[in-house]
XYZ file of C-alpha atoms in Angstrom:
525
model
C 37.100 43.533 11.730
C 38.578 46.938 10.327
C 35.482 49.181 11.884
C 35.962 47.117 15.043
C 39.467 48.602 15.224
C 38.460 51.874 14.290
C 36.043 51.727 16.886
C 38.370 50.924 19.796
C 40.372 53.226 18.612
C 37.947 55.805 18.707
C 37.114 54.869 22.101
C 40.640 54.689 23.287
C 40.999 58.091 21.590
C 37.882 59.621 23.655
C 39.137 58.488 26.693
C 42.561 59.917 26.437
C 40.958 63.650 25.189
C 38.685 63.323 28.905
C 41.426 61.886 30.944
C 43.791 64.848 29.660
C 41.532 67.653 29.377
C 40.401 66.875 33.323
C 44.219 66.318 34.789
C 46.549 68.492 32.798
C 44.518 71.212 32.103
C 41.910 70.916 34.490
C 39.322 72.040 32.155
C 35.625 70.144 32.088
C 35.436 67.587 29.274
C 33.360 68.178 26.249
C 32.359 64.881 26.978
C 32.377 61.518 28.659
C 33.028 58.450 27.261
C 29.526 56.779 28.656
C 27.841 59.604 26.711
C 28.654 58.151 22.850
C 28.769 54.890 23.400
C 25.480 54.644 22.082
C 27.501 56.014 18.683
C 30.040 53.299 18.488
C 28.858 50.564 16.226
C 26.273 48.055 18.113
C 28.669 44.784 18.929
C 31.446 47.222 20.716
C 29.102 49.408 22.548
C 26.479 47.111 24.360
C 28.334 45.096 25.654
C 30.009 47.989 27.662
C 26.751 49.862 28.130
C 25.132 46.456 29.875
C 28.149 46.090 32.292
C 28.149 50.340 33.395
C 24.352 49.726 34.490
C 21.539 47.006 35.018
C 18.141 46.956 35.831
C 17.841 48.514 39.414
C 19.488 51.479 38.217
C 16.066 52.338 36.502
C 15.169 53.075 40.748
C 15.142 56.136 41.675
C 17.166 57.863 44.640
C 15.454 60.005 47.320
C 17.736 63.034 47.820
C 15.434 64.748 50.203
C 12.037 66.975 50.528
C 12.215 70.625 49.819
C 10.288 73.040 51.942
C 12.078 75.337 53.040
C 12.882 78.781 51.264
C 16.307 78.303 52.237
C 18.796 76.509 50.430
C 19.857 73.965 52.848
C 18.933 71.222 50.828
C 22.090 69.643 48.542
C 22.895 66.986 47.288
C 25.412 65.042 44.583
C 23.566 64.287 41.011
C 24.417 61.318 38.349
C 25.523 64.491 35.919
C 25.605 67.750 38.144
C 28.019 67.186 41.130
C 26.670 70.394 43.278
C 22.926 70.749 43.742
C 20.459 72.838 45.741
C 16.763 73.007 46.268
C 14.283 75.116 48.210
C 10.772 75.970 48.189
C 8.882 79.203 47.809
C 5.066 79.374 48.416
C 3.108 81.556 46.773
C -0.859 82.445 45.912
C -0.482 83.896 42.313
C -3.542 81.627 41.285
C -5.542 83.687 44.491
C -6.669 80.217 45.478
C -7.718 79.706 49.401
C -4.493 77.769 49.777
C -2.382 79.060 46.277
C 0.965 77.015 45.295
C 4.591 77.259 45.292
C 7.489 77.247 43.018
C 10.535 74.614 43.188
C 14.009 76.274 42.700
C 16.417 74.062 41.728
C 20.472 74.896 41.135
C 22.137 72.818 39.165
C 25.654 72.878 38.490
C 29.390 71.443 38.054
C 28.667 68.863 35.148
C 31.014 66.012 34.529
C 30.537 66.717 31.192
C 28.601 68.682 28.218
C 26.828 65.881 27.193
C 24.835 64.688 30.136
C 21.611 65.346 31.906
C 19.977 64.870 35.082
C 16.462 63.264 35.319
C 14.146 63.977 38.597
C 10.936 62.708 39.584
C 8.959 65.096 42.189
C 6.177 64.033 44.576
C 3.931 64.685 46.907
C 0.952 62.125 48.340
C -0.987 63.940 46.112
C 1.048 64.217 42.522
C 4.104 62.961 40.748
C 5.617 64.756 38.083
C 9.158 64.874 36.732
C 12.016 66.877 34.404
C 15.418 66.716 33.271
C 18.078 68.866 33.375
C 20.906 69.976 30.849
C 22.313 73.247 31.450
C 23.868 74.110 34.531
C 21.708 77.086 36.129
C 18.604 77.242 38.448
C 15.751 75.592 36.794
C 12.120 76.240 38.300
C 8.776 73.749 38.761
C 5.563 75.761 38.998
C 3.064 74.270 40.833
C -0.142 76.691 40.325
C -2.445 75.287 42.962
C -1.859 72.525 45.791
C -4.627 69.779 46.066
C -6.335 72.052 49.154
C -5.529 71.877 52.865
C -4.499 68.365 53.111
C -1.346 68.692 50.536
C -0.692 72.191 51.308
C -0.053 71.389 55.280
C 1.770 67.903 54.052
C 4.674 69.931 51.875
C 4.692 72.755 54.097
C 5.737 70.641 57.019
C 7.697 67.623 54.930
C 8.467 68.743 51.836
C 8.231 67.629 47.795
C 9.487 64.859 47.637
C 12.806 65.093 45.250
C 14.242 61.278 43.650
C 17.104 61.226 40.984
C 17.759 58.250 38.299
C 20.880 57.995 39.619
C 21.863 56.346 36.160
C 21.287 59.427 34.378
C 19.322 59.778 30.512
C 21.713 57.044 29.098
C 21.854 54.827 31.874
C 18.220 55.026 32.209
C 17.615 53.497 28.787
C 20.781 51.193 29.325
C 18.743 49.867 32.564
C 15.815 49.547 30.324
C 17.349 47.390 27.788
C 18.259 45.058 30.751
C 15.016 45.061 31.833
C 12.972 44.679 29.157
C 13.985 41.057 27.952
C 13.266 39.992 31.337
C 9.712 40.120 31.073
C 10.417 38.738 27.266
C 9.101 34.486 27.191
C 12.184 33.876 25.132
C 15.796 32.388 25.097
C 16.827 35.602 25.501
C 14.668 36.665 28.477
C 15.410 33.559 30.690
C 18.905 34.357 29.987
C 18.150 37.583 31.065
C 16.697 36.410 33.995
C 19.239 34.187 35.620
C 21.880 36.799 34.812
C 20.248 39.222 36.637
C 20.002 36.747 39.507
C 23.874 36.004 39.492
C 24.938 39.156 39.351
C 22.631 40.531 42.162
C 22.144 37.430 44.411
C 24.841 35.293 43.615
C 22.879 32.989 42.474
C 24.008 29.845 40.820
C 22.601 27.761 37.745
C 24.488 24.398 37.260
C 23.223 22.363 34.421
C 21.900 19.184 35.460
C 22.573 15.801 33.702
C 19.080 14.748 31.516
C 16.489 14.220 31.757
C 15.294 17.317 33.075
C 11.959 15.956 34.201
C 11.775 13.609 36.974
C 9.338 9.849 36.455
C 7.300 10.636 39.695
C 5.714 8.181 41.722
C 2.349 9.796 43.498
C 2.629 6.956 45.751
C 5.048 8.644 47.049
C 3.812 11.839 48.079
C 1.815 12.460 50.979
C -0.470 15.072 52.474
C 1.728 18.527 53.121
C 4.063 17.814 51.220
C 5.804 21.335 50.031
C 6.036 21.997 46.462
C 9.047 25.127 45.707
C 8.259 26.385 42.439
C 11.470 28.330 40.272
C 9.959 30.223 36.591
C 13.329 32.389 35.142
C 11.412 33.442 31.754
C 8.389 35.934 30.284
C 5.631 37.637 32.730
C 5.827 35.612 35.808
C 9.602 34.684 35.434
C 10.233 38.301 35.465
C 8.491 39.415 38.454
C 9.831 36.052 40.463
C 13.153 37.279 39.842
C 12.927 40.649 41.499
C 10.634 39.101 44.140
C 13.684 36.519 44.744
C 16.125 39.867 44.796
C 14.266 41.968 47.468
C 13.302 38.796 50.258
C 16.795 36.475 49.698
C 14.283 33.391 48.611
C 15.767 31.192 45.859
C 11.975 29.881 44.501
C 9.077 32.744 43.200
C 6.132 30.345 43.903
C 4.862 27.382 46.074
C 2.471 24.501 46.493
C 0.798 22.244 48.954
C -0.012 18.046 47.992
C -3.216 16.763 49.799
C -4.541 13.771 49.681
C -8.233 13.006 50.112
C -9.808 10.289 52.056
C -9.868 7.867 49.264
C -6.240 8.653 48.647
C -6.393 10.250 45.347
C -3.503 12.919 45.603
C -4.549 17.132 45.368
C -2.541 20.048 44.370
C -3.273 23.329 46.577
C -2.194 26.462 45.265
C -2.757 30.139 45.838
C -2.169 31.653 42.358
C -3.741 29.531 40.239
C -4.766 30.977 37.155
C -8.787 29.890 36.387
C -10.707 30.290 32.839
C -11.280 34.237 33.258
C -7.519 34.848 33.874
C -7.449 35.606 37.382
C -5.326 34.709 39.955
C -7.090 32.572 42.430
C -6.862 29.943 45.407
C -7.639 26.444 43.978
C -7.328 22.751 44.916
C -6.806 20.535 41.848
C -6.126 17.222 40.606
C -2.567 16.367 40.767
C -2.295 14.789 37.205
C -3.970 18.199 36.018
C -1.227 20.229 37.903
C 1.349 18.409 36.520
C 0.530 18.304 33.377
C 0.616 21.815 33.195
C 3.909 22.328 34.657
C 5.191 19.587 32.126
C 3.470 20.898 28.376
C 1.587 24.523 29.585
C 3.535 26.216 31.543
C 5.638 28.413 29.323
C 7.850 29.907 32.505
C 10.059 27.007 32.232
C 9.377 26.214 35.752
C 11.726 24.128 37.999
C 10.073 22.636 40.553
C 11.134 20.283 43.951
C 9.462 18.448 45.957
C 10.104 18.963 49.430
C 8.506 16.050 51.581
C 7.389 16.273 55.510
C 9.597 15.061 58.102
C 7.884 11.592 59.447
C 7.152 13.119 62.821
C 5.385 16.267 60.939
C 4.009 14.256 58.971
C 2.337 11.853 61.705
C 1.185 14.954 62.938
C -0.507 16.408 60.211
C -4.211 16.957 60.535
C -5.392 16.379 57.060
C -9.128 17.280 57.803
C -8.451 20.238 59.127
C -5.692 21.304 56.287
C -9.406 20.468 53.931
C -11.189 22.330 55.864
C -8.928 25.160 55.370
C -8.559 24.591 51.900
C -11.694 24.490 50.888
C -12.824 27.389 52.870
C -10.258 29.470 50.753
C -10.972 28.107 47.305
C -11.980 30.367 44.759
C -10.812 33.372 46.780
C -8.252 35.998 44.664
C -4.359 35.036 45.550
C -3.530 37.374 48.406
C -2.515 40.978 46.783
C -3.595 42.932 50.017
C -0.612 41.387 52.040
C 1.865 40.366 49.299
C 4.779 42.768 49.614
C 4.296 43.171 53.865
C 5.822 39.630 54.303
C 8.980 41.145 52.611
C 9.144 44.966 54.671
C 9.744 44.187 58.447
C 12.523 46.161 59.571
C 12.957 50.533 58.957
C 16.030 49.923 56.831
C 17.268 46.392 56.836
C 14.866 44.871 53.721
C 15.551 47.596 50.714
C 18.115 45.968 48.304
C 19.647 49.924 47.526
C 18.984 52.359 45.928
C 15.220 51.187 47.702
C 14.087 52.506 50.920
C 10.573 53.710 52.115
C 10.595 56.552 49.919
C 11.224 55.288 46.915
C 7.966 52.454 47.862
C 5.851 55.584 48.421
C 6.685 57.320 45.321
C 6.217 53.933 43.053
C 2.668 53.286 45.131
C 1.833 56.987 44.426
C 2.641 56.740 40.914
C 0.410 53.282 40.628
C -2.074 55.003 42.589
C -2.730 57.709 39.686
C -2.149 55.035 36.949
C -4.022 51.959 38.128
C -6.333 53.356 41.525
C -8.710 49.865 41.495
C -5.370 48.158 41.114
C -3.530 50.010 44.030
C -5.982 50.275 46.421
C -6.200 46.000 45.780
C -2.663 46.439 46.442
C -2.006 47.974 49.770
C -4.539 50.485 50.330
C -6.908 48.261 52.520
C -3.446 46.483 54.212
C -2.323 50.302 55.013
C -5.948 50.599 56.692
C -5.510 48.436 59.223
C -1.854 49.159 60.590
C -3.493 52.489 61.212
C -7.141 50.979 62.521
C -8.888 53.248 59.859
C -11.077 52.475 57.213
C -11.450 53.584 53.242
C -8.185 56.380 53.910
C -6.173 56.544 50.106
C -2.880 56.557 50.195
C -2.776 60.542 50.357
C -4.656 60.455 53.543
C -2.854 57.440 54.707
C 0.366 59.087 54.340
C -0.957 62.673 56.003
C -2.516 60.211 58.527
C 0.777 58.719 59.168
C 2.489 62.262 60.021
C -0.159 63.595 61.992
C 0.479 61.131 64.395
C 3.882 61.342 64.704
C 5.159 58.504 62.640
C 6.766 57.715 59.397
C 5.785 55.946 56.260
C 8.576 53.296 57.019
C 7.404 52.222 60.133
C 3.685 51.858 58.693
C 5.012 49.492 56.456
C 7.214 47.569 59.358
C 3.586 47.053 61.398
C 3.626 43.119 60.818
C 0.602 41.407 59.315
C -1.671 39.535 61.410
C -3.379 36.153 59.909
C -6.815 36.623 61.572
C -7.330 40.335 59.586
C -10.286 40.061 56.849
C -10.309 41.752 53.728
C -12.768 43.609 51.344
C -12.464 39.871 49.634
C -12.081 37.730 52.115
C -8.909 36.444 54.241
C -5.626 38.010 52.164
C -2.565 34.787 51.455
C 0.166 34.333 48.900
C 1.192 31.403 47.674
C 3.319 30.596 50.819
C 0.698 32.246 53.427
C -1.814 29.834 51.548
C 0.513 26.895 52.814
C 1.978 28.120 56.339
C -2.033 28.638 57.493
C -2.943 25.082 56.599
C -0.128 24.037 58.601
C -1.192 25.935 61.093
C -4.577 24.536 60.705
C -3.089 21.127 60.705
C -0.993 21.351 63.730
C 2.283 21.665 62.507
C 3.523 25.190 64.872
C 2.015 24.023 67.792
C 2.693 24.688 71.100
C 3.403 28.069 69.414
C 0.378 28.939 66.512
C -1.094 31.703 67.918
C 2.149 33.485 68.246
C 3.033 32.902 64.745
C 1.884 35.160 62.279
C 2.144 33.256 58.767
C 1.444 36.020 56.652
C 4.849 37.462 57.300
C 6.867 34.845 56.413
C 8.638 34.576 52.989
C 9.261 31.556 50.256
C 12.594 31.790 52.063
C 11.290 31.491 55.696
C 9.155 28.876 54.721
C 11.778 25.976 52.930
C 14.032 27.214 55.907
C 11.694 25.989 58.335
C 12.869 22.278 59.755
C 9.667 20.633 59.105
C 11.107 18.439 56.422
C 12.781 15.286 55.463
C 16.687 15.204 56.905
C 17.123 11.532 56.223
C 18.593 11.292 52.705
C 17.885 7.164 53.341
C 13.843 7.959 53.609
C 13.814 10.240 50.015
C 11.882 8.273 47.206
C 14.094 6.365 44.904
C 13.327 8.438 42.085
C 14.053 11.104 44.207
C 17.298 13.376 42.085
C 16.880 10.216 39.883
C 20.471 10.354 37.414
C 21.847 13.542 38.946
C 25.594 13.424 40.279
C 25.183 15.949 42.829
C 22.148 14.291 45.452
C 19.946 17.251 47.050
C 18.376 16.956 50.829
C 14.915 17.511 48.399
C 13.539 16.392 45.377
C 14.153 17.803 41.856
C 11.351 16.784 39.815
C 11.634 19.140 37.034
C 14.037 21.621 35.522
C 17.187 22.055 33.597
C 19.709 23.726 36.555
C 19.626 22.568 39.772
C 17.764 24.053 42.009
C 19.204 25.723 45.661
C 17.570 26.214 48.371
C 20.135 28.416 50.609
C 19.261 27.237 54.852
C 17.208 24.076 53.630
C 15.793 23.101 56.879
C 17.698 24.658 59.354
C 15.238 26.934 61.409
C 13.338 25.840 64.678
C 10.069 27.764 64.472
C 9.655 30.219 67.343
C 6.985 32.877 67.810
C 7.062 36.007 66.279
C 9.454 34.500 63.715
C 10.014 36.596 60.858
C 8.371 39.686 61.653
C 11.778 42.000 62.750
C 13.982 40.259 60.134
C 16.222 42.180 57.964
C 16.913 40.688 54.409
C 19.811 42.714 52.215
C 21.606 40.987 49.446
C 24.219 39.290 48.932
C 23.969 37.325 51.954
C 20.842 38.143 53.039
C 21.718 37.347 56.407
C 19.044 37.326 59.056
C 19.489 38.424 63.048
C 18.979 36.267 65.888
C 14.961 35.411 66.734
C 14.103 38.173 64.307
């Protein structure tokens, strides 16, 4: 208890010295109270460092492309207020095409202590520094990658991206995001703060049990299953998948019943023997099984049953046919974040924008190329109706004909394009195109394009149950608060924000914005 008081003290201390050095005499402060935080003793000084920054602040901010060898490029930094940039080309290696040097000014700290930390790219490298002294600081670049990247930065510019959070916040940001990808207590706590704080999220407890005594009797063909994990690998990238589209569930099944009536699980993402990530139709007693004692996400799960009418019209031999023709394929990487992107500016929780998705892609690119090109290289292909471009020449493709990264990425999917591997769906493309196959958007299917919808646009759709009368009787089976769906498993209730609201129409979805909080969408988007 005494070095607790010492330490507030301390830190009441520091901020007076700042506070009073900066308004009565106007001088800069030796330094800021965020900068020796990290020096207070551990139960004071985390718990302040996690509320000053969280885990988007690891993203980095464009501040603009340098190309010019005039200074007209400025901007405001995390520790330098007043910046500058410009670029000067030069041949000093005698190369056909030679290099250029980065000048950057730096200058008007907030404090001695702090630093600024840049990433630089091109379509054709990444690199980064940091910077502590206020003066102009230089990045050689000896040689440029030939013609291609030479003509790129001459007409567009290096790109230049700040972590706005600075050295410290950096490695606060990091210590919020590391336990999210962690498959304990701590991570899942991790994960549904990080959901309340950035979508407002809730997470009630529900009274026990926590695992619903399902009759399969009572689940037919279509039936939608929403799928919630908050903790290790896949809990962690569901969360910031829920962030950036507005959806409230990370993963989704299909039930199917064969023609002797035994009940089916369909799933895209459905991890085989070898590890990979694959389209399969399974047993339901084997899918639920997992979920119950395998499944180390804690998953919470909800059945979401067909509307009677849908249902009546539900072409199960076609949804087979469908199924079976995609089992075995991979899950659908080449399309997975294009769903999310369909409007210039209106889909990038901040700091994200196009920029910042072209720098992380460029970085993967050089780290993982098999993995990126799985990614998005082939799905940046054909927006542009070219074949076996990287994403250098995609992005030097892009300019030369007078467009923009951003609105490559806006281009909405189409269902009917065929991969390297075969047709490209998520989990929720998986579902949406045996609906289509069954019937379930027509008049409209061949206006629809599936692949751009969203977990979100999907449990929105109003092709489910609205009688509360018609749910199964085990349906929310001991819970106080009765859902329009079924909670079969998990220990907080599950929400499903604009549960069954939304007439399909076509195009839906494919000019929707989605920024958080509210993640409000515009009319017929």
């Amino acid at each position: 208890m005494a070095k607790m008081k010492i330490a507030w003290l301390l830190l009441l201390l520091l901020v007076s010295v700042c506070v009073t050095a900066s308004q009565v005499w106007a001088l800069k402060s030796p330094f800021h109270p965020r900068d020796v935080l990290p020096l207070l003793p551990r139960q004071l000084s985390w718990p302040i460092l996690n509320r000053l920054h969280s885990a988007v602040d690891l993203l980095p901010v464009f501040v603009g492309a340098a190309f010019s060898p005039v200074d007209n490029l400025k901007w405001k930094g995390a520790c330098f207020y007043e910046n500058k940039a410009w670029m000067v080309f030069h041949n000093k290696s005698g190369t056909q095409y030679g290099g250029g040097t980065l000048h950057i000014k730096v200058s008007n700290a907030h404090s001695w202590t702090c630093m600024d930390l840049y990433i630089f790219a091109s379509p054709y490298r990444v690199t980064w520094d940091y910077y502590f002294l206020a003066r102009e600081h230089t990045l050689e670049i000896k040689e440029w990658e030939g013609k291609a990247e030479y003509e790129y930065v001459k007409n567009h510019g290096l790109s230049i991206f700040l972590l706005q959070a600075g050295m410290l916040g950096t490695l606060e940001a990091l210590w919020e995001v590391f336990p999210l990808f962690t498959n304990t207590g701590w991570g899942e706590n991790s994960n549904i703060k990080f959901l309340e704080k950035h979508m407002g999220a809730s997470f009630e407890v529900r009274p026990q049990p926590f695992v619903t005594n399902v009759s399969v009797d009572d689940i037919h063909s279509g039936d939608f299953l929403a799928v919630s994990k908050i903790r290790g690998r896949w809990g962690a990238f569901e969360t910031l998948e829920k962030w950036v589209s507005g959806a409230y569930a990370g993963h989704t099944a299909v039930c199917l019943r064969d023609s002797s009536g035994k009940l089916w699980v369909g799933e895209s993402g459905h991890e085989n023997e070898k590890g990979e990530d694959i389209i399969a139709v399974i047993p339901w007693e084997e899918w639920w099984d997992f979920e119950l004692n395998k499944d180390d996400s804690n998953p919470h799960i909800a059945l979401l049953p067909l509307h009677p009418d849908l249902r009546a019209r539900f072409n199960e031999t076609a949804a087979w046919e469908y199924a079976l023709s995609m089992a075995g394929k991979p899950y659908g990487y080449h399309n997975m974040i294009f769903s999310w992107i369909d409007t210039l500016n209106g889909n990038y929780p901040p700091p994200l924008d196009a920029n910042v998705v072209a720098c992380v892609m460029t970085i993967w690119s050089q780290l993982q190329p098999e993995y990126a090109a799985n990614m998005w290289n082939e799905a940046l292909n054909k927006r542009l109706g070219t074949k076996g471009l990287d994403l250098p020449e995609v992005l030097v493709e892009v300019e030369k004909r007078g467009s923009s990264f951003d609105e490559l990425l806006t281009i909405p999917e189409q269902d009917y394009w065929t991969y390297s591997d075969g047709k490209s769906t998520s989990c929720i493309a998986f579902i949406l195109e045996m609906y289509k196959e069954a019937g379930l958007f027509d008049p409209i299917s061949s206006s629809v394009q599936v692949t751009e919808f969203t977990i979100k646009d999907a449990y929105i759709l109003n092709f489910f149950e609205n009688n509360s009368s018609r749910l199964p009787k085990w349906c929310n089976d001991g819970d106080t608060v009765k859902l329009p769906y079924c909670q079969i498993k998990g220990k907080y209730r599950m929400e499903l924000p604009g549960y069954n609201t939304m007439q399909p129409y076509p195009h839906m979805n494919e000019k929707c914005p989605s920024l958080p909080p509210k993640y409000s969408r515009a009319q017929n988007c």
